[in-house]
PDB file of C-alpha atoms in Angstrom:
ATOM      1  CA  GLN X1394      -8.617  -0.395   9.086  1.00  0.00           C
ATOM      2  CA  VAL X1395      -8.464  -3.046   6.387  1.00  0.00           C
ATOM      3  CA  GLN X1396      -7.196  -6.432   7.519  1.00  0.00           C
ATOM      4  CA  LEU X1397      -6.585  -9.542   5.448  1.00  0.00           C
ATOM      5  CA  GLN X1398      -6.149 -13.156   6.484  1.00  0.00           C
ATOM      6  CA  GLU X1399      -5.125 -16.031   4.255  1.00  0.00           C
ATOM      7  CA  SER X1400      -6.456 -19.532   4.825  1.00  0.00           C
ATOM      8  CA  GLY X1401      -6.135 -22.895   3.144  1.00  0.00           C
ATOM      9  CA  PRO X1402      -4.198 -26.151   3.173  1.00  0.00           C
ATOM     10  CA  GLY X1403      -0.538 -25.939   4.023  1.00  0.00           C
ATOM     11  CA  LEU X1404       0.289 -29.078   2.058  1.00  0.00           C
ATOM     12  CA  VAL X1405      -0.691 -29.862  -1.515  1.00  0.00           C
ATOM     13  CA  LYS X1406       0.318 -32.858  -3.562  1.00  0.00           C
ATOM     14  CA  SER X1407       2.210 -32.431  -6.789  1.00  0.00           C
ATOM     15  CA  SER X1408      -0.037 -32.124  -9.896  1.00  0.00           C
ATOM     16  CA  GLU X1409      -3.045 -31.161  -7.749  1.00  0.00           C
ATOM     17  CA  THR X1410      -4.680 -27.775  -7.222  1.00  0.00           C
ATOM     18  CA  LEU X1411      -3.648 -25.225  -4.622  1.00  0.00           C
ATOM     19  CA  SER X1412      -6.626 -23.319  -3.208  1.00  0.00           C
ATOM     20  CA  LEU X1413      -6.386 -20.352  -0.872  1.00  0.00           C
ATOM     21  CA  THR X1414      -8.898 -17.856   0.440  1.00  0.00           C
ATOM     22  CA  CYS X1415      -8.342 -14.355   1.745  1.00  0.00           C
ATOM     23  CA  THR X1416     -10.896 -12.947   4.171  1.00  0.00           C
ATOM     24  CA  VAL X1417     -11.175  -9.170   4.200  1.00  0.00           C
ATOM     25  CA  SER X1418     -12.324  -7.183   7.206  1.00  0.00           C
ATOM     26  CA  GLY X1419     -12.668  -3.438   7.579  1.00  0.00           C
ATOM     27  CA  ALA X1420     -13.650  -2.856   3.960  1.00  0.00           C
ATOM     28  CA  SER X1421     -16.099  -4.137   1.379  1.00  0.00           C
ATOM     29  CA  ILE X1422     -14.674  -6.553  -1.151  1.00  0.00           C
ATOM     30  CA  SER X1423     -16.015  -4.233  -3.870  1.00  0.00           C
ATOM     31  CA  SER X1424     -14.006  -1.266  -2.589  1.00  0.00           C
ATOM     32  CA  TYR X1425     -10.592  -2.243  -3.863  1.00  0.00           C
ATOM     33  CA  TYR X1426      -8.594  -4.388  -6.183  1.00  0.00           C
ATOM     34  CA  TRP X1427      -7.063  -7.416  -4.464  1.00  0.00           C
ATOM     35  CA  SER X1428      -3.845  -9.194  -5.299  1.00  0.00           C
ATOM     36  CA  TRP X1429      -2.122 -12.457  -4.569  1.00  0.00           C
ATOM     37  CA  LEU X1430       1.655 -12.637  -4.283  1.00  0.00           C
ATOM     38  CA  ARG X1431       4.079 -15.337  -3.275  1.00  0.00           C
ATOM     39  CA  GLN X1432       7.646 -15.789  -2.084  1.00  0.00           C
ATOM     40  CA  PRO X1433       9.404 -19.119  -2.587  1.00  0.00           C
ATOM     41  CA  PRO X1434      11.976 -20.014   0.079  1.00  0.00           C
ATOM     42  CA  GLY X1435      15.143 -17.988  -0.406  1.00  0.00           C
ATOM     43  CA  LYS X1436      13.745 -16.098  -3.386  1.00  0.00           C
ATOM     44  CA  GLY X1437      12.118 -12.778  -4.116  1.00  0.00           C
ATOM     45  CA  LEU X1438       8.455 -11.909  -4.238  1.00  0.00           C
ATOM     46  CA  GLU X1439       6.334 -12.692  -7.278  1.00  0.00           C
ATOM     47  CA  TRP X1440       3.042 -11.002  -8.097  1.00  0.00           C
ATOM     48  CA  ILE X1441       0.492 -13.635  -9.134  1.00  0.00           C
ATOM     49  CA  GLY X1442      -2.397 -11.427 -10.180  1.00  0.00           C
ATOM     50  CA  TYR X1443      -5.325  -9.293  -9.122  1.00  0.00           C
ATOM     51  CA  VAL X1444      -9.079  -9.633  -8.920  1.00  0.00           C
ATOM     52  CA  TYR X1445     -11.664  -6.861  -8.807  1.00  0.00           C
ATOM     53  CA  TYR X1446     -15.380  -7.105  -8.138  1.00  0.00           C
ATOM     54  CA  SER X1447     -17.961  -4.436  -8.658  1.00  0.00           C
ATOM     55  CA  ARG X1448     -21.611  -4.732  -9.636  1.00  0.00           C
ATOM     56  CA  ARG X1449     -21.007  -1.847 -12.024  1.00  0.00           C
ATOM     57  CA  ALA X1450     -18.021  -3.405 -13.746  1.00  0.00           C
ATOM     58  CA  ASN X1451     -18.288  -4.841 -17.244  1.00  0.00           C
ATOM     59  CA  CYS X1452     -16.250  -7.817 -16.143  1.00  0.00           C
ATOM     60  CA  ASN X1453     -17.231  -9.734 -13.051  1.00  0.00           C
ATOM     61  CA  PRO X1454     -14.867 -10.339 -11.601  1.00  0.00           C
ATOM     62  CA  CYS X1455     -12.163  -8.507 -13.455  1.00  0.00           C
ATOM     63  CA  VAL X1456      -8.829 -10.283 -13.328  1.00  0.00           C
ATOM     64  CA  ASN X1457      -5.292  -9.786 -14.508  1.00  0.00           C
ATOM     65  CA  TYR X1458      -2.675 -12.500 -14.084  1.00  0.00           C
ATOM     66  CA  ASN X1459       1.072 -12.608 -14.315  1.00  0.00           C
ATOM     67  CA  PRO X1460       1.797 -14.096 -17.761  1.00  0.00           C
ATOM     68  CA  SER X1461       4.208 -16.527 -16.129  1.00  0.00           C
ATOM     69  CA  LEU X1462       1.280 -18.189 -14.318  1.00  0.00           C
ATOM     70  CA  GLU X1463      -1.838 -17.228 -16.257  1.00  0.00           C
ATOM     71  CA  ASN X1464      -2.395 -20.652 -17.800  1.00  0.00           C
ATOM     72  CA  ARG X1465      -2.695 -22.209 -14.308  1.00  0.00           C
ATOM     73  CA  VAL X1466      -4.307 -19.449 -12.200  1.00  0.00           C
ATOM     74  CA  THR X1467      -7.898 -18.595 -11.442  1.00  0.00           C
ATOM     75  CA  MET X1468      -8.991 -15.861  -9.035  1.00  0.00           C
ATOM     76  CA  SER X1469     -12.522 -15.325  -7.831  1.00  0.00           C
ATOM     77  CA  VAL X1470     -14.566 -13.292  -5.377  1.00  0.00           C
ATOM     78  CA  ASP X1471     -17.331 -14.237  -2.936  1.00  0.00           C
ATOM     79  CA  PRO X1472     -19.049 -10.950  -2.038  1.00  0.00           C
ATOM     80  CA  SER X1473     -21.388 -12.645   0.430  1.00  0.00           C
ATOM     81  CA  LYS X1474     -18.414 -13.679   2.554  1.00  0.00           C
ATOM     82  CA  ASN X1475     -16.190 -10.682   1.743  1.00  0.00           C
ATOM     83  CA  GLN X1476     -13.559 -13.076   0.487  1.00  0.00           C
ATOM     84  CA  PHE X1477     -11.459 -13.591  -2.589  1.00  0.00           C
ATOM     85  CA  SER X1478      -9.701 -16.755  -3.644  1.00  0.00           C
ATOM     86  CA  LEU X1479      -6.794 -18.179  -5.565  1.00  0.00           C
ATOM     87  CA  ARG X1480      -6.637 -21.470  -7.394  1.00  0.00           C
ATOM     88  CA  LEU X1481      -3.392 -22.673  -8.931  1.00  0.00           C
ATOM     89  CA  ASN X1482      -3.561 -25.969 -10.750  1.00  0.00           C
ATOM     90  CA  SER X1483      -0.987 -28.583 -11.730  1.00  0.00           C
ATOM     91  CA  VAL X1484       1.346 -27.543  -8.923  1.00  0.00           C
ATOM     92  CA  THR X1485       4.952 -28.655  -8.668  1.00  0.00           C
ATOM     93  CA  ALA X1486       7.665 -28.210  -6.056  1.00  0.00           C
ATOM     94  CA  ALA X1487       8.433 -24.836  -7.653  1.00  0.00           C
ATOM     95  CA  ASP X1488       5.082 -23.597  -6.342  1.00  0.00           C
ATOM     96  CA  THR X1489       6.172 -24.098  -2.735  1.00  0.00           C
ATOM     97  CA  ALA X1490       6.075 -20.607  -1.249  1.00  0.00           C
ATOM     98  CA  VAL X1491       4.595 -18.276   1.301  1.00  0.00           C
ATOM     99  CA  TYR X1492       1.440 -16.933  -0.310  1.00  0.00           C
ATOM    100  CA  TYR X1493       0.191 -13.456   0.549  1.00  0.00           C
ATOM    101  CA  CYS X1494      -3.006 -11.622  -0.195  1.00  0.00           C
ATOM    102  CA  ALA X1495      -2.878  -7.859  -0.313  1.00  0.00           C
ATOM    103  CA  THR X1496      -4.938  -4.786  -1.000  1.00  0.00           C
ATOM    104  CA  ASP X1497      -3.991  -3.562  -4.461  1.00  0.00           C
ATOM    105  CA  VAL X1498      -4.067   0.236  -4.078  1.00  0.00           C
ATOM    106  CA  ARG X1499      -4.349   2.437  -7.154  1.00  0.00           C
ATOM    107  CA  SER X1500      -3.743   6.168  -7.212  1.00  0.00           C
ATOM    108  CA  GLY X1501      -3.556   7.612 -10.696  1.00  0.00           C
ATOM    109  CA  SER X1502      -0.878   5.606 -12.467  1.00  0.00           C
ATOM    110  CA  LEU X1503       0.620   4.445  -9.172  1.00  0.00           C
ATOM    111  CA  ASN X1504      -0.122   0.987  -7.802  1.00  0.00           C
ATOM    112  CA  TRP X1505       1.112  -0.526  -4.569  1.00  0.00           C
ATOM    113  CA  PHE X1506       0.147  -3.177  -2.013  1.00  0.00           C
ATOM    114  CA  ASP X1507      -1.111  -2.098   1.392  1.00  0.00           C
ATOM    115  CA  PRO X1508      -2.018  -3.749   3.664  1.00  0.00           C
ATOM    116  CA  TRP X1509      -0.934  -7.368   3.283  1.00  0.00           C
ATOM    117  CA  GLY X1510      -1.972 -10.505   5.052  1.00  0.00           C
ATOM    118  CA  GLN X1511       0.593 -12.285   7.198  1.00  0.00           C
ATOM    119  CA  GLY X1512       1.083 -14.971   4.584  1.00  0.00           C
ATOM    120  CA  THR X1513       0.584 -18.701   4.578  1.00  0.00           C
ATOM    121  CA  LEU X1514       3.173 -21.312   3.702  1.00  0.00           C
ATOM    122  CA  VAL X1515       2.083 -23.819   1.104  1.00  0.00           C
ATOM    123  CA  THR X1516       4.329 -26.809   0.530  1.00  0.00           C
ATOM    124  CA  VAL X1517       3.972 -28.986  -2.531  1.00  0.00           C
ATOM    125  CA  SER X1518       4.829 -32.584  -1.796  1.00  0.00           C
ATOM    126  CA  SER X1519       5.579 -35.371  -4.201  1.00  0.00           C
TER     127      SER X1519
ATOM    128  CA  ASP V 373       9.561  -7.997 -17.324  1.00  0.00           C
ATOM    129  CA  ILE V 374      11.413  -5.178 -15.567  1.00  0.00           C
ATOM    130  CA  GLN V 375      14.170  -6.522 -13.334  1.00  0.00           C
ATOM    131  CA  MET V 376      14.748  -4.887  -9.964  1.00  0.00           C
ATOM    132  CA  THR V 377      18.195  -5.300  -8.446  1.00  0.00           C
ATOM    133  CA  GLN V 378      18.710  -4.436  -4.819  1.00  0.00           C
ATOM    134  CA  SER V 379      21.981  -3.932  -3.008  1.00  0.00           C
ATOM    135  CA  PRO V 380      23.349  -4.939  -0.678  1.00  0.00           C
ATOM    136  CA  SER V 381      21.600  -8.259  -0.082  1.00  0.00           C
ATOM    137  CA  SER V 382      22.470  -7.984   3.592  1.00  0.00           C
ATOM    138  CA  LEU V 383      23.747  -5.247   5.835  1.00  0.00           C
ATOM    139  CA  SER V 384      24.964  -5.076   9.437  1.00  0.00           C
ATOM    140  CA  ALA V 385      24.509  -1.845  11.323  1.00  0.00           C
ATOM    141  CA  SER V 386      24.187  -0.479  14.830  1.00  0.00           C
ATOM    142  CA  VAL V 387      21.403   1.401  16.557  1.00  0.00           C
ATOM    143  CA  GLY V 388      21.750   5.061  15.647  1.00  0.00           C
ATOM    144  CA  ASP V 389      23.466   4.434  12.306  1.00  0.00           C
ATOM    145  CA  ARG V 390      22.362   5.866   8.994  1.00  0.00           C
ATOM    146  CA  VAL V 391      21.915   3.209   6.333  1.00  0.00           C
ATOM    147  CA  THR V 392      21.165   3.330   2.633  1.00  0.00           C
ATOM    148  CA  ILE V 393      19.709   0.576   0.473  1.00  0.00           C
ATOM    149  CA  THR V 394      19.643   0.879  -3.286  1.00  0.00           C
ATOM    150  CA  CYS V 395      17.317  -0.485  -5.932  1.00  0.00           C
ATOM    151  CA  ARG V 396      18.089  -0.366  -9.641  1.00  0.00           C
ATOM    152  CA  ALA V 397      15.544  -0.983 -12.389  1.00  0.00           C
ATOM    153  CA  SER V 398      16.476  -2.590 -15.713  1.00  0.00           C
ATOM    154  CA  GLN V 399      14.714   0.278 -17.508  1.00  0.00           C
ATOM    155  CA  SER V 400      13.211   3.590 -16.579  1.00  0.00           C
ATOM    156  CA  ILE V 401      10.264   3.326 -14.202  1.00  0.00           C
ATOM    157  CA  THR V 402      10.018   7.100 -13.585  1.00  0.00           C
ATOM    158  CA  THR V 403       8.913   7.210  -9.929  1.00  0.00           C
ATOM    159  CA  HIS V 404       6.711   4.089  -9.862  1.00  0.00           C
ATOM    160  CA  LEU V 405       8.801   2.663  -7.038  1.00  0.00           C
ATOM    161  CA  TYR V 406       7.786   1.531  -3.570  1.00  0.00           C
ATOM    162  CA  TRP V 407       9.632   0.341  -0.479  1.00  0.00           C
ATOM    163  CA  TYR V 408       8.405  -2.188   2.070  1.00  0.00           C
ATOM    164  CA  GLN V 409       9.606  -3.480   5.424  1.00  0.00           C
ATOM    165  CA  HIS V 410       9.127  -7.144   6.257  1.00  0.00           C
ATOM    166  CA  LYS V 411       9.643  -8.853   9.591  1.00  0.00           C
ATOM    167  CA  PRO V 412       9.512 -12.655   9.938  1.00  0.00           C
ATOM    168  CA  GLY V 413       5.998 -13.972  10.367  1.00  0.00           C
ATOM    169  CA  LYS V 414       4.464 -10.546   9.872  1.00  0.00           C
ATOM    170  CA  ALA V 415       2.733  -8.845   6.985  1.00  0.00           C
ATOM    171  CA  PRO V 416       4.997  -6.696   4.803  1.00  0.00           C
ATOM    172  CA  LYS V 417       4.495  -3.002   5.512  1.00  0.00           C
ATOM    173  CA  LEU V 418       4.513  -0.172   2.980  1.00  0.00           C
ATOM    174  CA  LEU V 419       7.044   2.529   3.871  1.00  0.00           C
ATOM    175  CA  ILE V 420       7.462   4.675   0.764  1.00  0.00           C
ATOM    176  CA  TYR V 421       5.364   5.139  -2.372  1.00  0.00           C
ATOM    177  CA  ALA V 422       6.066   7.050  -5.566  1.00  0.00           C
ATOM    178  CA  ALA V 423       9.795   6.779  -4.779  1.00  0.00           C
ATOM    179  CA  SER V 424       9.847   9.460  -2.093  1.00  0.00           C
ATOM    180  CA  ALA V 425       6.440   9.853  -0.415  1.00  0.00           C
ATOM    181  CA  VAL V 426       6.387   8.529   3.132  1.00  0.00           C
ATOM    182  CA  GLN V 427       3.330   6.466   3.979  1.00  0.00           C
ATOM    183  CA  SER V 428       1.163   7.809   6.767  1.00  0.00           C
ATOM    184  CA  GLY V 429       2.274   6.525  10.145  1.00  0.00           C
ATOM    185  CA  VAL V 430       5.815   5.698   9.045  1.00  0.00           C
ATOM    186  CA  PRO V 431       8.511   7.393  11.142  1.00  0.00           C
ATOM    187  CA  SER V 432      10.269  10.341   9.558  1.00  0.00           C
ATOM    188  CA  ARG V 433      13.648   8.601   9.808  1.00  0.00           C
ATOM    189  CA  PHE V 434      12.627   6.673   6.692  1.00  0.00           C
ATOM    190  CA  SER V 435      13.124   8.480   3.391  1.00  0.00           C
ATOM    191  CA  GLY V 436      13.256   7.555  -0.264  1.00  0.00           C
ATOM    192  CA  SER V 437      14.740   9.187  -3.309  1.00  0.00           C
ATOM    193  CA  GLY V 438      15.502   8.576  -6.941  1.00  0.00           C
ATOM    194  CA  SER V 439      13.862   8.403 -10.340  1.00  0.00           C
ATOM    195  CA  GLU V 440      14.165   6.631 -13.668  1.00  0.00           C
ATOM    196  CA  THR V 441      16.383   3.633 -12.821  1.00  0.00           C
ATOM    197  CA  ASP V 442      18.150   4.367  -9.526  1.00  0.00           C
ATOM    198  CA  PHE V 443      16.494   4.610  -6.144  1.00  0.00           C
ATOM    199  CA  THR V 444      17.528   4.663  -2.511  1.00  0.00           C
ATOM    200  CA  LEU V 445      15.896   4.013   0.827  1.00  0.00           C
ATOM    201  CA  THR V 446      17.601   5.750   3.733  1.00  0.00           C
ATOM    202  CA  ILE V 447      17.036   5.125   7.412  1.00  0.00           C
ATOM    203  CA  SER V 448      18.499   7.914   9.534  1.00  0.00           C
ATOM    204  CA  GLY V 449      19.107   6.907  13.122  1.00  0.00           C
ATOM    205  CA  LEU V 450      18.384   3.177  13.196  1.00  0.00           C
ATOM    206  CA  GLN V 451      16.070   1.991  15.933  1.00  0.00           C
ATOM    207  CA  PRO V 452      15.932  -1.580  17.291  1.00  0.00           C
ATOM    208  CA  GLU V 453      12.571  -2.147  15.589  1.00  0.00           C
ATOM    209  CA  ASP V 454      14.077  -1.315  12.169  1.00  0.00           C
ATOM    210  CA  PHE V 455      16.039  -4.549  11.895  1.00  0.00           C
ATOM    211  CA  ALA V 456      14.099  -6.368   9.185  1.00  0.00           C
ATOM    212  CA  THR V 457      14.161  -7.134   5.476  1.00  0.00           C
ATOM    213  CA  TYR V 458      13.470  -4.324   3.033  1.00  0.00           C
ATOM    214  CA  PHE V 459      12.390  -4.739  -0.563  1.00  0.00           C
ATOM    215  CA  CYS V 460      11.447  -2.541  -3.475  1.00  0.00           C
ATOM    216  CA  GLN V 461       8.662  -2.944  -6.033  1.00  0.00           C
ATOM    217  CA  GLN V 462       7.922  -1.326  -9.398  1.00  0.00           C
ATOM    218  CA  SER V 463       4.515  -0.752 -10.921  1.00  0.00           C
ATOM    219  CA  TYR V 464       5.597   1.047 -14.098  1.00  0.00           C
ATOM    220  CA  SER V 465       4.726  -1.951 -16.222  1.00  0.00           C
ATOM    221  CA  SER V 466       2.918  -5.194 -15.619  1.00  0.00           C
ATOM    222  CA  PRO V 467       3.771  -7.579 -14.140  1.00  0.00           C
ATOM    223  CA  HIS V 468       4.807  -5.835 -10.938  1.00  0.00           C
ATOM    224  CA  THR V 469       8.291  -6.973  -9.995  1.00  0.00           C
ATOM    225  CA  PHE V 470      10.278  -6.863  -6.800  1.00  0.00           C
ATOM    226  CA  GLY V 471      13.848  -6.598  -5.642  1.00  0.00           C
ATOM    227  CA  GLN V 472      15.358  -9.622  -3.933  1.00  0.00           C
ATOM    228  CA  GLY V 473      15.405  -7.895  -0.572  1.00  0.00           C
ATOM    229  CA  THR V 474      17.987  -6.483   1.806  1.00  0.00           C
ATOM    230  CA  LYS V 475      18.270  -8.046   5.232  1.00  0.00           C
ATOM    231  CA  LEU V 476      19.260  -5.451   7.816  1.00  0.00           C
ATOM    232  CA  GLU V 477      20.877  -7.054  10.845  1.00  0.00           C
ATOM    233  CA  ILE V 478      22.212  -5.786  14.143  1.00  0.00           C
ATOM    234  CA  LYS V 479      25.987  -5.433  14.277  1.00  0.00           C
TER     235      LYS V 479
END
């Protein structure tokens, strides 16, 4: 079955760039869409965006970001490592959160996340 | 963005109880509604998709219902492993948005 594991620094300084990687096992990175989500302490989940890689796609990778973050987010794919990544620049304390990667499942017009990684806490320090 | 409002935010119940959690959308989302279970330190787990379809491998005591703006997740006959946080998600329009979560605790 598909498994995902987030990795990256747990502490990032304010104004710098947060970088996380999600390693996928059990499926090819070109098989699905992949999303990043986050949950700040005491708050609800926020979808950050998705990335999709396929040699047959017109866009490579194809991405779609939450408008609330799109001016600071970049997602990419490394097919050779079966990984996808998140970069969030100019971070502030408001970006402190548990960050999750997830398989972005599409079925007709339906779209859900399954499975997810366990999540990784990223703290932004001043 | 579509706002998802869950209630209650927390709930105490006993093993064997039947509990219901509700999720209300700020506009119609037809049946583009999903329910997840989340335990501390673990990956969130999909329970229900398309408002009422039970994900493969999920026990039959979990059920979902609703359409348009009002949805419910029901757990019939709570088991010890069901004490967790539950949250809803909509995919009717981008960006996907989530309810704030309902923490189900042992009474």
